[in-house]
Short mmCIF file of C-alpha atoms in Angstrom, two decimals:
data_model
loop_
_atom_site.label_atom_id
_atom_site.label_comp_id
_atom_site.label_asym_id
_atom_site.label_seq_id
_atom_site.Cartn_x
_atom_site.Cartn_y
_atom_site.Cartn_z
CA ASP B 25 -0.42 0.69 2.38
CA ILE B 26 1.01 4.19 2.72
CA GLN B 27 2.79 5.29 -0.46
CA MET B 28 5.95 7.33 -0.13
CA THR B 29 6.63 9.38 -3.26
CA GLN B 30 10.18 10.62 -3.38
CA SER B 31 11.57 13.24 -5.74
CA PRO B 32 13.63 13.69 -7.70
CA SER B 33 14.56 10.11 -8.63
CA SER B 34 18.03 11.30 -9.61
CA LEU B 35 20.01 14.48 -9.83
CA SER B 36 23.45 15.69 -10.82
CA ALA B 37 25.24 18.00 -8.45
CA SER B 38 28.62 19.43 -7.60
CA VAL B 39 30.67 19.41 -4.43
CA GLY B 40 29.52 22.29 -2.26
CA ASP B 41 25.97 22.37 -3.62
CA ARG B 42 22.97 22.60 -1.31
CA LEU B 43 20.49 19.84 -2.06
CA THR B 44 16.96 19.06 -1.01
CA ILE B 45 15.18 15.75 -1.50
CA THR B 46 11.47 15.53 -0.84
CA CYS B 47 9.20 12.72 0.21
CA ARG B 48 5.42 12.92 0.18
CA ALA B 49 3.24 10.43 2.03
CA SER B 50 -0.14 9.34 0.70
CA GLN B 51 -1.70 10.17 4.06
CA ARG B 52 -0.73 12.07 7.20
CA ILE B 53 1.98 10.28 9.14
CA ASN B 54 2.87 12.83 11.83
CA ASN B 55 6.69 12.84 11.90
CA TYR B 56 7.18 9.09 11.49
CA VAL B 57 9.74 9.38 8.70
CA ASN B 58 13.31 8.17 8.53
CA TRP B 59 16.03 8.79 5.95
CA TYR B 60 18.77 6.37 4.86
CA GLN B 61 21.85 6.67 2.71
CA GLN B 62 23.02 3.80 0.53
CA LYS B 63 26.34 3.76 -1.28
CA PRO B 64 26.89 1.37 -4.20
CA GLY B 65 27.35 -2.19 -3.02
CA LYS B 66 26.79 -1.22 0.60
CA ALA B 67 23.98 -1.58 3.11
CA PRO B 68 21.73 1.39 3.83
CA GLN B 69 22.70 3.53 6.80
CA LEU B 70 20.36 5.57 8.97
CA LEU B 71 20.83 9.33 8.68
CA ILE B 72 17.71 10.91 10.17
CA PHE B 73 14.96 9.44 12.36
CA ALA B 74 11.61 10.88 13.43
CA ALA B 75 11.77 13.37 10.56
CA SER B 76 14.40 15.68 12.02
CA SER B 77 16.61 13.87 14.53
CA LEU B 78 20.18 13.37 13.38
CA ARG B 79 21.64 9.95 14.10
CA SER B 80 24.74 10.09 16.25
CA GLY B 81 27.86 10.26 14.10
CA VAL B 82 26.11 11.65 11.03
CA PRO B 83 27.60 14.96 9.83
CA SER B 84 25.61 18.07 10.67
CA ARG B 85 25.35 19.05 7.00
CA PHE B 86 22.47 16.57 6.86
CA SER B 87 19.13 17.74 8.20
CA GLY B 88 15.52 16.66 7.97
CA SER B 89 12.25 18.49 8.33
CA GLY B 90 8.54 18.13 7.79
CA SER B 91 5.41 16.77 9.37
CA GLY B 92 2.09 15.47 8.18
CA THR B 93 2.58 14.45 4.56
CA ASP B 94 5.58 16.41 3.29
CA PHE B 95 9.17 15.80 4.34
CA THR B 96 12.59 16.95 3.20
CA LEU B 97 16.17 15.82 3.53
CA THR B 98 18.68 18.62 3.03
CA ILE B 99 22.42 18.42 2.51
CA SER B 100 23.78 21.87 3.18
CA SER B 101 27.10 21.48 1.35
CA LEU B 102 27.55 18.34 -0.70
CA GLN B 103 30.77 16.44 -0.05
CA PRO B 104 32.40 13.79 -2.28
CA GLU B 105 31.36 11.01 0.10
CA ASP B 106 27.69 12.06 -0.19
CA PHE B 107 27.29 10.82 -3.74
CA ALA B 108 24.93 7.94 -3.05
CA SER B 109 21.27 7.00 -3.05
CA TYR B 110 18.86 8.23 -0.39
CA PHE B 111 15.61 6.62 0.74
CA CYS B 112 12.81 7.82 2.95
CA GLN B 113 10.74 5.38 5.02
CA GLN B 114 7.54 5.73 7.01
CA SER B 115 6.93 3.89 10.27
CA TYR B 116 3.45 5.30 10.95
CA SER B 117 1.64 2.12 10.01
CA LEU B 118 2.29 -1.41 8.82
CA PRO B 119 3.73 -2.29 6.46
CA PRO B 120 6.69 0.08 6.73
CA THR B 121 7.19 1.49 3.24
CA PHE B 122 10.06 3.18 1.48
CA GLY B 123 10.34 5.85 -1.13
CA GLN B 124 11.76 4.72 -4.45
CA GLY B 125 15.05 6.48 -3.80
CA THR B 126 17.04 9.47 -5.04
CA LYS B 127 20.41 8.89 -6.65
CA ILE B 128 22.85 11.78 -6.40
CA GLU B 129 25.49 11.77 -9.14
CA ILE B 130 28.50 13.92 -9.78
CA LYS B 131 27.92 16.70 -12.30
CA GLN M 30 30.25 -1.75 17.75
CA MET M 31 26.77 -2.80 16.79
CA GLN M 32 26.79 -5.26 13.94
CA VAL M 33 24.53 -7.73 12.17
CA VAL M 34 25.83 -10.26 9.66
CA GLU M 35 23.59 -12.23 7.31
CA SER M 36 24.28 -15.61 5.76
CA GLY M 37 22.49 -18.44 4.00
CA GLY M 38 21.70 -16.94 0.62
CA GLY M 39 22.20 -18.79 -2.62
CA LEU M 40 20.70 -20.10 -5.83
CA VAL M 41 17.46 -22.05 -5.48
CA LYS M 42 14.90 -23.35 -7.95
CA PRO M 43 11.35 -22.01 -8.03
CA GLY M 44 9.30 -23.77 -5.38
CA GLY M 45 12.38 -24.46 -3.30
CA SER M 46 13.32 -23.39 0.21
CA LEU M 47 16.11 -21.50 1.87
CA ARG M 48 16.88 -20.42 5.44
CA LEU M 49 18.62 -17.13 6.06
CA SER M 50 20.45 -16.37 9.28
CA CYS M 51 21.53 -13.13 10.89
CA LYS M 52 24.04 -12.98 13.74
CA ALA M 53 24.01 -9.90 15.95
CA SER M 54 26.75 -8.47 18.14
CA GLY M 55 27.56 -5.29 20.00
CA PHE M 56 24.11 -4.78 21.50
CA THR M 57 21.65 -6.63 23.74
CA PHE M 58 19.87 -8.61 21.04
CA SER M 59 16.99 -9.71 23.27
CA ASP M 60 15.97 -6.06 23.86
CA TYR M 61 15.22 -5.26 20.25
CA TYR M 62 12.77 -5.91 17.48
CA MET M 63 14.47 -7.22 14.35
CA ALA M 64 13.49 -7.03 10.69
CA TRP M 65 14.21 -8.43 7.27
CA ILE M 66 14.20 -6.09 4.29
CA ARG M 67 14.96 -6.98 0.69
CA GLN M 68 16.13 -5.20 -2.39
CA ALA M 69 15.63 -6.70 -5.84
CA PRO M 70 18.43 -6.01 -8.33
CA GLY M 71 18.36 -2.36 -9.34
CA LYS M 72 15.19 -1.74 -7.33
CA GLY M 73 14.15 -0.07 -4.12
CA LEU M 74 13.74 -1.39 -0.61
CA GLU M 75 10.89 -3.63 0.51
CA TRP M 76 10.19 -4.53 4.13
CA VAL M 77 9.64 -8.29 4.47
CA ALA M 78 8.96 -9.08 8.14
CA TYR M 79 9.62 -8.10 11.71
CA ILE M 80 9.71 -9.93 15.01
CA GLY M 81 9.39 -8.54 18.51
CA SER M 82 12.05 -8.83 21.15
CA SER M 83 10.53 -11.96 22.74
CA GLY M 84 9.35 -13.43 19.45
CA ALA M 85 5.68 -12.96 20.29
CA ASP M 86 4.97 -10.03 17.96
CA ILE M 87 5.39 -10.96 14.30
CA SER M 88 4.26 -9.34 11.07
CA TYR M 89 4.83 -10.06 7.38
CA SER M 90 4.39 -8.22 4.13
CA ASP M 91 1.51 -9.49 2.04
CA SER M 92 3.98 -10.62 -0.63
CA VAL M 93 5.55 -13.26 1.65
CA LYS M 94 2.78 -14.07 4.12
CA GLY M 95 2.16 -17.80 4.30
CA ARG M 96 5.47 -18.64 2.63
CA PHE M 97 8.12 -17.06 4.88
CA THR M 98 8.61 -17.52 8.62
CA ILE M 99 10.67 -15.19 10.79
CA SER M 100 12.10 -16.45 14.07
CA ARG M 101 14.83 -15.69 16.55
CA ASP M 102 17.04 -17.33 19.16
CA ASN M 103 17.86 -14.80 21.84
CA ALA M 104 20.29 -17.17 23.55
CA ASP M 105 22.35 -17.24 20.38
CA ASN M 106 21.80 -13.60 19.25
CA SER M 107 20.42 -14.90 15.99
CA LEU M 108 17.57 -14.04 13.65
CA TYR M 109 16.24 -16.33 10.95
CA LEU M 110 14.07 -16.23 7.87
CA GLN M 111 12.70 -19.53 6.59
CA MET M 112 11.66 -19.06 2.98
CA ASN M 113 9.46 -21.67 1.34
CA SER M 114 7.70 -21.88 -2.02
CA LEU M 115 10.20 -19.44 -3.47
CA ARG M 116 9.36 -17.54 -6.63
CA ALA M 117 11.43 -15.69 -9.18
CA GLU M 118 10.15 -12.41 -7.76
CA ASP M 119 11.75 -13.26 -4.40
CA THR M 120 15.17 -12.80 -6.00
CA ALA M 121 16.82 -10.03 -4.01
CA LEU M 122 19.50 -9.01 -1.59
CA TYR M 123 18.09 -9.72 1.86
CA TYR M 124 19.10 -7.43 4.70
CA CYS M 125 18.75 -7.98 8.40
CA ALA M 126 18.35 -4.87 10.56
CA ARG M 127 17.90 -4.00 14.20
CA THR M 128 14.68 -2.09 14.74
CA GLU M 129 14.54 0.74 17.24
CA THR M 130 10.93 1.16 18.37
CA THR M 131 9.91 4.32 20.23
CA SER M 132 6.96 6.63 20.80
CA VAL M 133 8.07 8.69 17.79
CA GLY M 134 8.38 5.85 15.36
CA ALA M 135 10.61 2.95 14.45
CA TRP M 136 13.80 2.90 12.46
CA LEU M 137 16.32 0.41 11.14
CA ASP M 138 19.84 0.66 12.47
CA PRO M 139 22.22 -0.99 11.87
CA TRP M 140 21.77 -3.00 8.70
CA GLY M 141 23.86 -5.94 7.64
CA GLN M 142 25.65 -6.23 4.31
CA GLY M 143 22.95 -8.51 2.96
CA THR M 144 22.80 -12.02 1.58
CA LEU M 145 21.79 -12.65 -2.03
CA VAL M 146 18.91 -14.97 -2.84
CA THR M 147 18.47 -15.96 -6.47
CA VAL M 148 15.44 -17.98 -7.51
CA SER M 149 15.92 -19.42 -10.95
CA SER M 150 15.61 -22.72 -12.77
#
């Protein structure tokens, strides 16, 4: 199975901060990475697919980049509604696997 | 809008069985792969199984293979997960999700709110 190592596992930040979350795959996976946001008690929601494509309706402050083994999710200016957990996921090979998540908390 | 709603979770004893259901609306269900994903309390996400649009293409995670069966009824816009020989480690919130499959990968969107399965004596 492909391992997705996500970092950091948690971080404290303030409204307006620029944040970057990274995900490293255990082997090359082209750009077959997706990013999801999960708020407490809620289902995950797709933010980014195919490494850098923004899902319709997702604010443009979210962006994704990377290819091969290293991927990043960037929030350009953190908003109050962005305090949540974020997961990466690879779809390069079965089984689809997720990173362990990054929880963003209010500083 | 696109929506999937899970049901059927509950408390079951080790070795018992449970059948989860997922009802889809707002999209042409028969055009899409569907998946089950679970999340143990306080843990990350684990893909459980997927099923192709016609039901012919099926895959399971090693952790549930031989115990769980995924199926669908396209006439009723419904997805199912039959869970047998349940273990304590199957305790989790089970999500249903539509799977978009393309030449640049596959992603899960939307997800349901989940249904809780607790395996305990």
